[in-house]
PDB file of N, CA, C and O in Angstrom:
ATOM      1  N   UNK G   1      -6.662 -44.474  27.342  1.00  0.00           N
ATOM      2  CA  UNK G   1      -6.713 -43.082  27.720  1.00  0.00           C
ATOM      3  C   UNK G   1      -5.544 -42.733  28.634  1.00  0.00           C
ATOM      4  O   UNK G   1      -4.926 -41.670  28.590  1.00  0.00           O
ATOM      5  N   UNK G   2      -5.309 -43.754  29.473  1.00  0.00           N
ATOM      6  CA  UNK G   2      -4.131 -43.442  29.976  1.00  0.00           C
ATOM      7  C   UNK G   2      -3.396 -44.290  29.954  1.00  0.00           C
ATOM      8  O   UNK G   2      -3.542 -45.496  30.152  1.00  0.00           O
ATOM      9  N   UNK G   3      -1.785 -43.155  29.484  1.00  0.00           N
ATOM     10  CA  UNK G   3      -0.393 -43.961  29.286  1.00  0.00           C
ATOM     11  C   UNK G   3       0.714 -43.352  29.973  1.00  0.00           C
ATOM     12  O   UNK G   3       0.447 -42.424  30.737  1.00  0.00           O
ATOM     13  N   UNK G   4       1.619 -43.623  29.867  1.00  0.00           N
ATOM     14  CA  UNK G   4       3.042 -42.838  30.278  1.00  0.00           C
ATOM     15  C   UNK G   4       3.555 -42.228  29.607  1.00  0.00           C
ATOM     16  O   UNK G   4       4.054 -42.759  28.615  1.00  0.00           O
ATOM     17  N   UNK G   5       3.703 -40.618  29.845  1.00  0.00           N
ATOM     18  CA  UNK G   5       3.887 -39.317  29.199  1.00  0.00           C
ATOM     19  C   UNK G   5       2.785 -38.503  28.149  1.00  0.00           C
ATOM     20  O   UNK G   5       3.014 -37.548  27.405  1.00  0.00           O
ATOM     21  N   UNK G   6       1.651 -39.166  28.353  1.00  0.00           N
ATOM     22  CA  UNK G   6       0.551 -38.017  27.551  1.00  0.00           C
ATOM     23  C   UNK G   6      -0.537 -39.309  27.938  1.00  0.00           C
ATOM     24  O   UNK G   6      -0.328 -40.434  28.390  1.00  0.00           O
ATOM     25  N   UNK G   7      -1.796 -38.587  27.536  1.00  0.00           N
ATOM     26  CA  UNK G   7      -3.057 -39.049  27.833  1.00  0.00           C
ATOM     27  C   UNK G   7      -3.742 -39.689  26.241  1.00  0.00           C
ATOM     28  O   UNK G   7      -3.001 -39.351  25.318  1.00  0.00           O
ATOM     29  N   UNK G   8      -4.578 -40.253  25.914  1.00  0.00           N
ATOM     30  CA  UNK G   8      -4.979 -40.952  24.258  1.00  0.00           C
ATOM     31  C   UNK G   8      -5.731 -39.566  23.977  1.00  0.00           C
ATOM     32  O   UNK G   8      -5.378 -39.188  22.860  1.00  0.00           O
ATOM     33  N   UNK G   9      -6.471 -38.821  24.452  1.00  0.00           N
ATOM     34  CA  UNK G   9      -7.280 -37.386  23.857  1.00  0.00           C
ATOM     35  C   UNK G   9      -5.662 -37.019  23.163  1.00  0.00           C
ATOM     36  O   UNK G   9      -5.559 -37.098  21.938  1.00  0.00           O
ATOM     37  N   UNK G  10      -4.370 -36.604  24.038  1.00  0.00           N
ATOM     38  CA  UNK G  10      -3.556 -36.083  23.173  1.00  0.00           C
ATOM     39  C   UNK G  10      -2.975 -36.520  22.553  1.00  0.00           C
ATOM     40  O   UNK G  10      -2.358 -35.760  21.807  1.00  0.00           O
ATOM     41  N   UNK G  11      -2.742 -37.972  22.395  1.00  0.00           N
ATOM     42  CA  UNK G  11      -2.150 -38.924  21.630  1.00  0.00           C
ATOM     43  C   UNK G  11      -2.804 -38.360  19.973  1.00  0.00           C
ATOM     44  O   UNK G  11      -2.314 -37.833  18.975  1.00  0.00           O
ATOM     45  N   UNK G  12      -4.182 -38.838  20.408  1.00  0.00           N
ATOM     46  CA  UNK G  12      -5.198 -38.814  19.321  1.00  0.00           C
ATOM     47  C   UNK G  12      -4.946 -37.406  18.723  1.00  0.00           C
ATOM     48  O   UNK G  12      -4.646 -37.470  17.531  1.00  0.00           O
ATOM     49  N   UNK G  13      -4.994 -35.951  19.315  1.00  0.00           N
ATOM     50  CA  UNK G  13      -4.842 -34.801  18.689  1.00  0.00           C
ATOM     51  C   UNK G  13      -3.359 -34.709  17.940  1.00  0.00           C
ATOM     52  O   UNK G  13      -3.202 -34.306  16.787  1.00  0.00           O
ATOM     53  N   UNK G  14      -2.447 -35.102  18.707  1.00  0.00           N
ATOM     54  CA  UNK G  14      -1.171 -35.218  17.604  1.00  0.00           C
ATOM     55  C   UNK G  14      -1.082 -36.464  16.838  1.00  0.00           C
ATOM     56  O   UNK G  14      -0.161 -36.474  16.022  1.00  0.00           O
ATOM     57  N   UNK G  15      -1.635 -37.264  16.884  1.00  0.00           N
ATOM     58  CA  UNK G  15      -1.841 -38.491  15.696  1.00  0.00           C
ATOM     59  C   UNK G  15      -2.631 -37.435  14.255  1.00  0.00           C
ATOM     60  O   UNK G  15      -2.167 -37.429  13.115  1.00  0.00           O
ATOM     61  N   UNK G  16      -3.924 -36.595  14.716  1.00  0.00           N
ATOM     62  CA  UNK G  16      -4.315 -36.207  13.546  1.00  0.00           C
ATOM     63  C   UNK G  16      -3.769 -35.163  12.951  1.00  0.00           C
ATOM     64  O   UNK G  16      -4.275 -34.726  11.917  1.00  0.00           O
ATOM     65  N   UNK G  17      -2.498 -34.518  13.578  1.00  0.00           N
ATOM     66  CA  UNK G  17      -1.878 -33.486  12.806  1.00  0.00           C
ATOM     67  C   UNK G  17      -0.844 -34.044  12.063  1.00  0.00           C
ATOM     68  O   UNK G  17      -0.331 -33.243  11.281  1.00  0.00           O
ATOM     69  N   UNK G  18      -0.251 -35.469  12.060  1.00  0.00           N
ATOM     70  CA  UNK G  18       0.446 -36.042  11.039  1.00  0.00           C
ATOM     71  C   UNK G  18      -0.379 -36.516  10.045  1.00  0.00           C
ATOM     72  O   UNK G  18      -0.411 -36.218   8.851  1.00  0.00           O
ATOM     73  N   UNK G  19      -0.993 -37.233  10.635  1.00  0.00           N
ATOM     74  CA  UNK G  19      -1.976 -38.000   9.413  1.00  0.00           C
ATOM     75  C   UNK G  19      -4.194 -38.008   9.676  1.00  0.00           C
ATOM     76  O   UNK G  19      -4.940 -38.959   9.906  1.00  0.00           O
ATOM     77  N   UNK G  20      -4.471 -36.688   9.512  1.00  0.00           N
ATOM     78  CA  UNK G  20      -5.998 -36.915   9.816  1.00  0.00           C
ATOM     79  C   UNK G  20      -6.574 -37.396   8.834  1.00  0.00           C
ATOM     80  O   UNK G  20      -7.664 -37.021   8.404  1.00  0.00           O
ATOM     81  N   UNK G  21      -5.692 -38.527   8.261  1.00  0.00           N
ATOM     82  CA  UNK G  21      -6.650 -39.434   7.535  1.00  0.00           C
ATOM     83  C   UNK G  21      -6.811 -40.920   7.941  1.00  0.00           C
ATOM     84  O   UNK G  21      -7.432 -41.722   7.243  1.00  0.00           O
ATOM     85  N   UNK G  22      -6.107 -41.293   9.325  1.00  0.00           N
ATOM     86  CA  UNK G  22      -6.335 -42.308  10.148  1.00  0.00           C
ATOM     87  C   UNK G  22      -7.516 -42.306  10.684  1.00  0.00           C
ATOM     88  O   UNK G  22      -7.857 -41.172  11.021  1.00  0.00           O
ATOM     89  N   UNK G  23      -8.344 -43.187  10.918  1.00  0.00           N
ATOM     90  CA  UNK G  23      -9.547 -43.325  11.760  1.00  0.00           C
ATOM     91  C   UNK G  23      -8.984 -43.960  13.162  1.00  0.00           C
ATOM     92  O   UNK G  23      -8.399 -45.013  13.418  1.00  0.00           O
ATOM     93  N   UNK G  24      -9.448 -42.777  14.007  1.00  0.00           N
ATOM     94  CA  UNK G  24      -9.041 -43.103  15.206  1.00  0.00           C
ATOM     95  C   UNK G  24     -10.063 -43.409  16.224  1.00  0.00           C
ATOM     96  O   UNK G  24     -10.980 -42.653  16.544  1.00  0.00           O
ATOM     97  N   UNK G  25      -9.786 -44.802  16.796  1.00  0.00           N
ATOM     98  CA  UNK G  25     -10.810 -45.662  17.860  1.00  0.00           C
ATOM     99  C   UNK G  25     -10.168 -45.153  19.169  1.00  0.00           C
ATOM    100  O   UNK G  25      -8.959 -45.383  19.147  1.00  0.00           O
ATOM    101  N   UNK G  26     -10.510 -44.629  20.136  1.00  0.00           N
ATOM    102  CA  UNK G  26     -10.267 -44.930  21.779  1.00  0.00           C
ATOM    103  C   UNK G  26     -10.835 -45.946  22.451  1.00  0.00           C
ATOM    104  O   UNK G  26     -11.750 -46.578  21.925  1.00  0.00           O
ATOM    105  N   UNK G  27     -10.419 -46.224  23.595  1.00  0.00           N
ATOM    106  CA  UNK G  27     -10.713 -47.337  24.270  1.00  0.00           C
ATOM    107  C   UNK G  27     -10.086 -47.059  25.655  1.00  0.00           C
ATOM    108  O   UNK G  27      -8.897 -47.012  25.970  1.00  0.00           O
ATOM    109  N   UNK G  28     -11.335 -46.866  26.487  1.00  0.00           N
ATOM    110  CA  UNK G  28     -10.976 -46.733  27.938  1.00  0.00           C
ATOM    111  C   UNK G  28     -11.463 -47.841  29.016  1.00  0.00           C
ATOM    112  O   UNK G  28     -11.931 -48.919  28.647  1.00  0.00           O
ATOM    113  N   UNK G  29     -11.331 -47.530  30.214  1.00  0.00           N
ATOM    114  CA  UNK G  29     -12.052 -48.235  30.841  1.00  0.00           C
ATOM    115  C   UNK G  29     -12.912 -47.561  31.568  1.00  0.00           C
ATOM    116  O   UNK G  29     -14.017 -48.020  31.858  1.00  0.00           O
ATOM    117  N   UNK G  30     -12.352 -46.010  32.061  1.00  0.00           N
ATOM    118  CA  UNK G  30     -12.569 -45.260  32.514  1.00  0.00           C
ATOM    119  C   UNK G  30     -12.175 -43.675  32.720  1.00  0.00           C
ATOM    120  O   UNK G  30     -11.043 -43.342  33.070  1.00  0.00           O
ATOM    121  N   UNK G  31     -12.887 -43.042  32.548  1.00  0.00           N
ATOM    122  CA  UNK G  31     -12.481 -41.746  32.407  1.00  0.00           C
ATOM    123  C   UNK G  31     -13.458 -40.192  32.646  1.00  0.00           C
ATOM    124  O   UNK G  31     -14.317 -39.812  31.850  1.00  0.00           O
ATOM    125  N   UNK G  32     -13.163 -39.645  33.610  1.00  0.00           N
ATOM    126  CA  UNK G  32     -13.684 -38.289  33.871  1.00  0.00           C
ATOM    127  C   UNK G  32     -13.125 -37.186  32.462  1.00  0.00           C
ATOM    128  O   UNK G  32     -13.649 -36.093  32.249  1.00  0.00           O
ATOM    129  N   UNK G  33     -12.352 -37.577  31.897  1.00  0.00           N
ATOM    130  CA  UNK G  33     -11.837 -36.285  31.050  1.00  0.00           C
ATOM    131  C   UNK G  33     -12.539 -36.714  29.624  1.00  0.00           C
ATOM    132  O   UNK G  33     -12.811 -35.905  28.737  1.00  0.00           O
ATOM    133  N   UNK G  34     -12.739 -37.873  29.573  1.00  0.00           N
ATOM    134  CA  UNK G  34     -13.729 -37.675  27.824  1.00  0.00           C
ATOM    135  C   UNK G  34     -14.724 -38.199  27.804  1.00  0.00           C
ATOM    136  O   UNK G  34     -14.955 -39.001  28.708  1.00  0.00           O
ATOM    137  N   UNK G  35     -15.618 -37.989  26.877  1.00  0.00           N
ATOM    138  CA  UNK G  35     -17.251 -38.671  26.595  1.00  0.00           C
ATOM    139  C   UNK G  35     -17.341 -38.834  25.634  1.00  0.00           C
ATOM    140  O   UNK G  35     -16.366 -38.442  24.993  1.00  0.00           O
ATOM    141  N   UNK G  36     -18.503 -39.500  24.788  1.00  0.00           N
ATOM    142  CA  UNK G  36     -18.881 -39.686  23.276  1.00  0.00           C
ATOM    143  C   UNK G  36     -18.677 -37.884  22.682  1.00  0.00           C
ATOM    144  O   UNK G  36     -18.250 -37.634  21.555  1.00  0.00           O
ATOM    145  N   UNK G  37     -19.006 -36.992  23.509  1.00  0.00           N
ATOM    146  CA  UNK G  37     -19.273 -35.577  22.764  1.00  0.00           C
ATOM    147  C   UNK G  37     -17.882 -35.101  22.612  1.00  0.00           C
ATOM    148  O   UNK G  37     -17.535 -34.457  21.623  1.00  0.00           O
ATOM    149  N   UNK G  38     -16.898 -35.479  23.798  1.00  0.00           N
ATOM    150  CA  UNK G  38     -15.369 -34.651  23.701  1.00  0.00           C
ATOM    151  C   UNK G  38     -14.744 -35.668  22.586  1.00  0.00           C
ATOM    152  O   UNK G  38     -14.383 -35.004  21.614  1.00  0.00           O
ATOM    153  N   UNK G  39     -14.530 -36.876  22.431  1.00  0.00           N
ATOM    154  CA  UNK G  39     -14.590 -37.578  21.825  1.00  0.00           C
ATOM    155  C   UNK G  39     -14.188 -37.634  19.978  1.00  0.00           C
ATOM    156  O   UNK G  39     -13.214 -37.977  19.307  1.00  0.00           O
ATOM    157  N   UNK G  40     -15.777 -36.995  19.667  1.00  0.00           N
ATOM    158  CA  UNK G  40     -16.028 -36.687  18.620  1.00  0.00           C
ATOM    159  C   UNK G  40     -15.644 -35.148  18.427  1.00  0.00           C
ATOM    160  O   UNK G  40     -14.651 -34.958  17.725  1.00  0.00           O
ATOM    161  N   UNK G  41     -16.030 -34.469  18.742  1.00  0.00           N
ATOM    162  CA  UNK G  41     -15.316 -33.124  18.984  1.00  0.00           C
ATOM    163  C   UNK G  41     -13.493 -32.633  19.017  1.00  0.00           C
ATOM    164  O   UNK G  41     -12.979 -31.552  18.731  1.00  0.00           O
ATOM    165  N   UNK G  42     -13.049 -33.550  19.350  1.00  0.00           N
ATOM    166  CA  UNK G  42     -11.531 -34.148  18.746  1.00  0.00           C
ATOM    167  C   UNK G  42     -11.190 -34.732  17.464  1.00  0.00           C
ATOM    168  O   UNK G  42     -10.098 -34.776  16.898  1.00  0.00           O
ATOM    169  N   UNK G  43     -12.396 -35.200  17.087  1.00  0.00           N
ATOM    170  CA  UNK G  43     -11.955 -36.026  15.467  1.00  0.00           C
ATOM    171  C   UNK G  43     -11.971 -37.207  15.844  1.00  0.00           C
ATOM    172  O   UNK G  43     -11.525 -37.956  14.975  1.00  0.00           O
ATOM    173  N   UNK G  44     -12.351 -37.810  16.939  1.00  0.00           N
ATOM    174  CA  UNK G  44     -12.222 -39.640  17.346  1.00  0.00           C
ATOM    175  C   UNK G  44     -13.058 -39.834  16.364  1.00  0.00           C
ATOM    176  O   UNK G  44     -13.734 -38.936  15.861  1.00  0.00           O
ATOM    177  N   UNK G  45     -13.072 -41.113  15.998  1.00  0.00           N
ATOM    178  CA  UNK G  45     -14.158 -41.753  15.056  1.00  0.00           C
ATOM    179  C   UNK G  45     -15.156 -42.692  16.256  1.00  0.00           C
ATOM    180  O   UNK G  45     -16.376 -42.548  16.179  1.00  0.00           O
ATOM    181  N   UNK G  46     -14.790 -43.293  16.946  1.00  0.00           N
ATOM    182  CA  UNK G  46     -15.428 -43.958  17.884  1.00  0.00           C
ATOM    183  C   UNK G  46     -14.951 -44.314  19.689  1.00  0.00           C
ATOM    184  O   UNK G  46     -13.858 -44.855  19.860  1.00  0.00           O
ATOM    185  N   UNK G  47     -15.562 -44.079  20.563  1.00  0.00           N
ATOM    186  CA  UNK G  47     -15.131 -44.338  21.530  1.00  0.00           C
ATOM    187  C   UNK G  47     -15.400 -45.232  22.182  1.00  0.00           C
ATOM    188  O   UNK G  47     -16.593 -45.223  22.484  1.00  0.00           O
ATOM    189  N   UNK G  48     -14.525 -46.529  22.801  1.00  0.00           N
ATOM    190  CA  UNK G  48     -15.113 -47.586  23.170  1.00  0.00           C
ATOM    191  C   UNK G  48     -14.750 -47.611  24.595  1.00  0.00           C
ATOM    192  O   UNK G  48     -13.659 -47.319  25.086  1.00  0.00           O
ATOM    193  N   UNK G  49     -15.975 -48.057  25.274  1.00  0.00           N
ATOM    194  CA  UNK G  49     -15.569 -48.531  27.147  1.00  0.00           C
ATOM    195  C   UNK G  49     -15.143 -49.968  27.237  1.00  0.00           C
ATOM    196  O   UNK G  49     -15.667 -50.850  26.557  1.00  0.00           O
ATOM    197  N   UNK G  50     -14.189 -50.172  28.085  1.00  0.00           N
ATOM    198  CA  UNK G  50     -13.920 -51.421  28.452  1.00  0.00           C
ATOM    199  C   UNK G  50     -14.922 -52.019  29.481  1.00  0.00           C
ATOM    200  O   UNK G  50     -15.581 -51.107  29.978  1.00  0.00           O
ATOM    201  N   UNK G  51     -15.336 -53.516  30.079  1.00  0.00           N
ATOM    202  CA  UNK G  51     -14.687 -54.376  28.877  1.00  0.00           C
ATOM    203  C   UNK G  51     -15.465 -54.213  27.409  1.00  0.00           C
ATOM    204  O   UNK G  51     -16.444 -53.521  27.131  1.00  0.00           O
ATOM    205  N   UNK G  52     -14.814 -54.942  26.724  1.00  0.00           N
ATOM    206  CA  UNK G  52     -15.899 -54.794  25.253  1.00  0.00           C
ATOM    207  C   UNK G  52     -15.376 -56.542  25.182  1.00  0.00           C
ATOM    208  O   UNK G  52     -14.672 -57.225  25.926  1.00  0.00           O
ATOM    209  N   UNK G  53     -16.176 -56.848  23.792  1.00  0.00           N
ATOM    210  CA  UNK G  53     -16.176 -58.149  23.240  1.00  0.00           C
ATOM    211  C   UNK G  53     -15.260 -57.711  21.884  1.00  0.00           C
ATOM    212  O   UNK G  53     -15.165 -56.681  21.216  1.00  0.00           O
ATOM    213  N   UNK G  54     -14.680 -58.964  21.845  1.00  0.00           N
ATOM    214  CA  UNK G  54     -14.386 -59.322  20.140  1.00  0.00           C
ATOM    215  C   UNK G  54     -15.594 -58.879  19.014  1.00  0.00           C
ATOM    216  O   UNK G  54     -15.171 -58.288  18.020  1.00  0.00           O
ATOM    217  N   UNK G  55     -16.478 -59.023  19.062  1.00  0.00           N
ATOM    218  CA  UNK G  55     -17.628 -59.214  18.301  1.00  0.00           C
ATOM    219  C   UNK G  55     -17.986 -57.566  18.338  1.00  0.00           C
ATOM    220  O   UNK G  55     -18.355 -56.936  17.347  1.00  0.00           O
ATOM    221  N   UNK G  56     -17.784 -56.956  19.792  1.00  0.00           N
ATOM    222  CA  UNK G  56     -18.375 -55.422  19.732  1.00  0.00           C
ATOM    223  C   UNK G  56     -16.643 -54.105  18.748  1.00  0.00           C
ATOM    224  O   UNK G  56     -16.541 -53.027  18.164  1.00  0.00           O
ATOM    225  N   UNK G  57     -15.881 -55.086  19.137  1.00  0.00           N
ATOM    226  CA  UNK G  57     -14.453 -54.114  18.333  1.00  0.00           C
ATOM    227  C   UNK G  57     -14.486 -54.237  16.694  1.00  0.00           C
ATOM    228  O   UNK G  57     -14.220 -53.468  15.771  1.00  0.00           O
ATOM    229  N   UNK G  58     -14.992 -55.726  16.809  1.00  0.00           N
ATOM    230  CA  UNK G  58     -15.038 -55.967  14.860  1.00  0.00           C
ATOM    231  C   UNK G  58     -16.018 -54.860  14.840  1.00  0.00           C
ATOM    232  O   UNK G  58     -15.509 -53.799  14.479  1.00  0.00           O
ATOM    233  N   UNK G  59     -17.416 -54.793  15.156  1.00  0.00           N
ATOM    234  CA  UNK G  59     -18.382 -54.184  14.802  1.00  0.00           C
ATOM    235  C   UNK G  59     -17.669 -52.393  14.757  1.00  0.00           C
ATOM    236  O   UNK G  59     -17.614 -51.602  13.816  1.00  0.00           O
ATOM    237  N   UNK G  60     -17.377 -52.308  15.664  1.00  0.00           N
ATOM    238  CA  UNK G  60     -16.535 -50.743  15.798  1.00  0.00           C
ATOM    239  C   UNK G  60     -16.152 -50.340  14.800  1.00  0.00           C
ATOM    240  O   UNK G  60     -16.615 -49.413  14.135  1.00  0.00           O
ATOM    241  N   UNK G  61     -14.582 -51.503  14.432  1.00  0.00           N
ATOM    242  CA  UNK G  61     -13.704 -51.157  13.371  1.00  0.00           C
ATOM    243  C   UNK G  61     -14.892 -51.543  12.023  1.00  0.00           C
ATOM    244  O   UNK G  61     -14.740 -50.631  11.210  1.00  0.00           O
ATOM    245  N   UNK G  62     -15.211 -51.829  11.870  1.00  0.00           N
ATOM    246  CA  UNK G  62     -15.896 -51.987  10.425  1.00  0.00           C
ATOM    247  C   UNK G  62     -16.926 -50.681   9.916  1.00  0.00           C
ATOM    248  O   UNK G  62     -17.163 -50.255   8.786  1.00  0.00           O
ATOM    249  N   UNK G  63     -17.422 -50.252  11.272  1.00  0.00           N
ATOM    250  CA  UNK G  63     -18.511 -49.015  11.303  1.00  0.00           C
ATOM    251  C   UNK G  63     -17.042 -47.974  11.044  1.00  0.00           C
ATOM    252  O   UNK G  63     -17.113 -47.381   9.968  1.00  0.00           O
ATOM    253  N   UNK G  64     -16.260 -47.792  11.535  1.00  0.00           N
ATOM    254  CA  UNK G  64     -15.549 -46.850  11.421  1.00  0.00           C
ATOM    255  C   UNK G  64     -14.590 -47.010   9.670  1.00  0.00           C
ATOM    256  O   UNK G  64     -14.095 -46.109   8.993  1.00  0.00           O
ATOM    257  N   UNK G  65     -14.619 -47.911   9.513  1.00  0.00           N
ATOM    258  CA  UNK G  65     -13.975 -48.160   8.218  1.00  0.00           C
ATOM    259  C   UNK G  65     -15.040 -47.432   7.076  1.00  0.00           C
ATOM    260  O   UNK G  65     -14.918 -46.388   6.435  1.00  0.00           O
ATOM    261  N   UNK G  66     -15.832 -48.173   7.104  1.00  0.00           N
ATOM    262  CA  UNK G  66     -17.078 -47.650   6.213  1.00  0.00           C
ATOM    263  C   UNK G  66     -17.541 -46.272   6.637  1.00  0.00           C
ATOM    264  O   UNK G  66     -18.762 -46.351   6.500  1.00  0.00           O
ATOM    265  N   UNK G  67     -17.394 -45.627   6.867  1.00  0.00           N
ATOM    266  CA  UNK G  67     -17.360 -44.032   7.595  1.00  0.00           C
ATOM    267  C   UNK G  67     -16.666 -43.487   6.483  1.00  0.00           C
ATOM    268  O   UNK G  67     -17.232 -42.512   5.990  1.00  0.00           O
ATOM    269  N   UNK G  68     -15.626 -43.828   5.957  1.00  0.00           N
ATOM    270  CA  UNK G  68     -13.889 -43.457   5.145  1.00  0.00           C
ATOM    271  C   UNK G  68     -15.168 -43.615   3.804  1.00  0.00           C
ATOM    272  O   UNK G  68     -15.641 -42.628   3.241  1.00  0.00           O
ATOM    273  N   UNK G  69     -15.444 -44.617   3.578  1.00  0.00           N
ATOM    274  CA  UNK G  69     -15.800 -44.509   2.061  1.00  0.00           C
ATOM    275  C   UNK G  69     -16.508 -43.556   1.221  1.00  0.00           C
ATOM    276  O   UNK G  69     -16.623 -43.765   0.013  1.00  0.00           O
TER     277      UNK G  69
END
């Protein structure tokens, strides 16, 4: 969510005006500016809190893959 020179909410909003056929995951650790509702309401496909596991990102990316079909 946060980087140097834009935030992942706007990353994510100009990622889907090139291509909104990417499924897009976030991953914070922390954050006052998004929730599961702003989130989705952007077009995220899933939002993840840090830490997470290996086991909880496969599960993510696979739920979000199968979403596409």
């Amino acid at each position: 969510m946060t980087m140097p020179g834009m935030t992942g909410d706007i990353l994510a909003s100009e990622l889907m005006k090139i291509r909104p056929d990417i499924p897009d995951i976030m991953c914070t650790g922390y954050s006052e500016r998004i929730d599961e509702k702003r989130a989705r309401d952007l077009g995220i496909k899933a939002l993840m809190m840090k830490p997470f596991t290996i086991r909880r990102l496969s599960r993510i990316v696979r739920d979000v893959l199968d979403q596409k079909s």
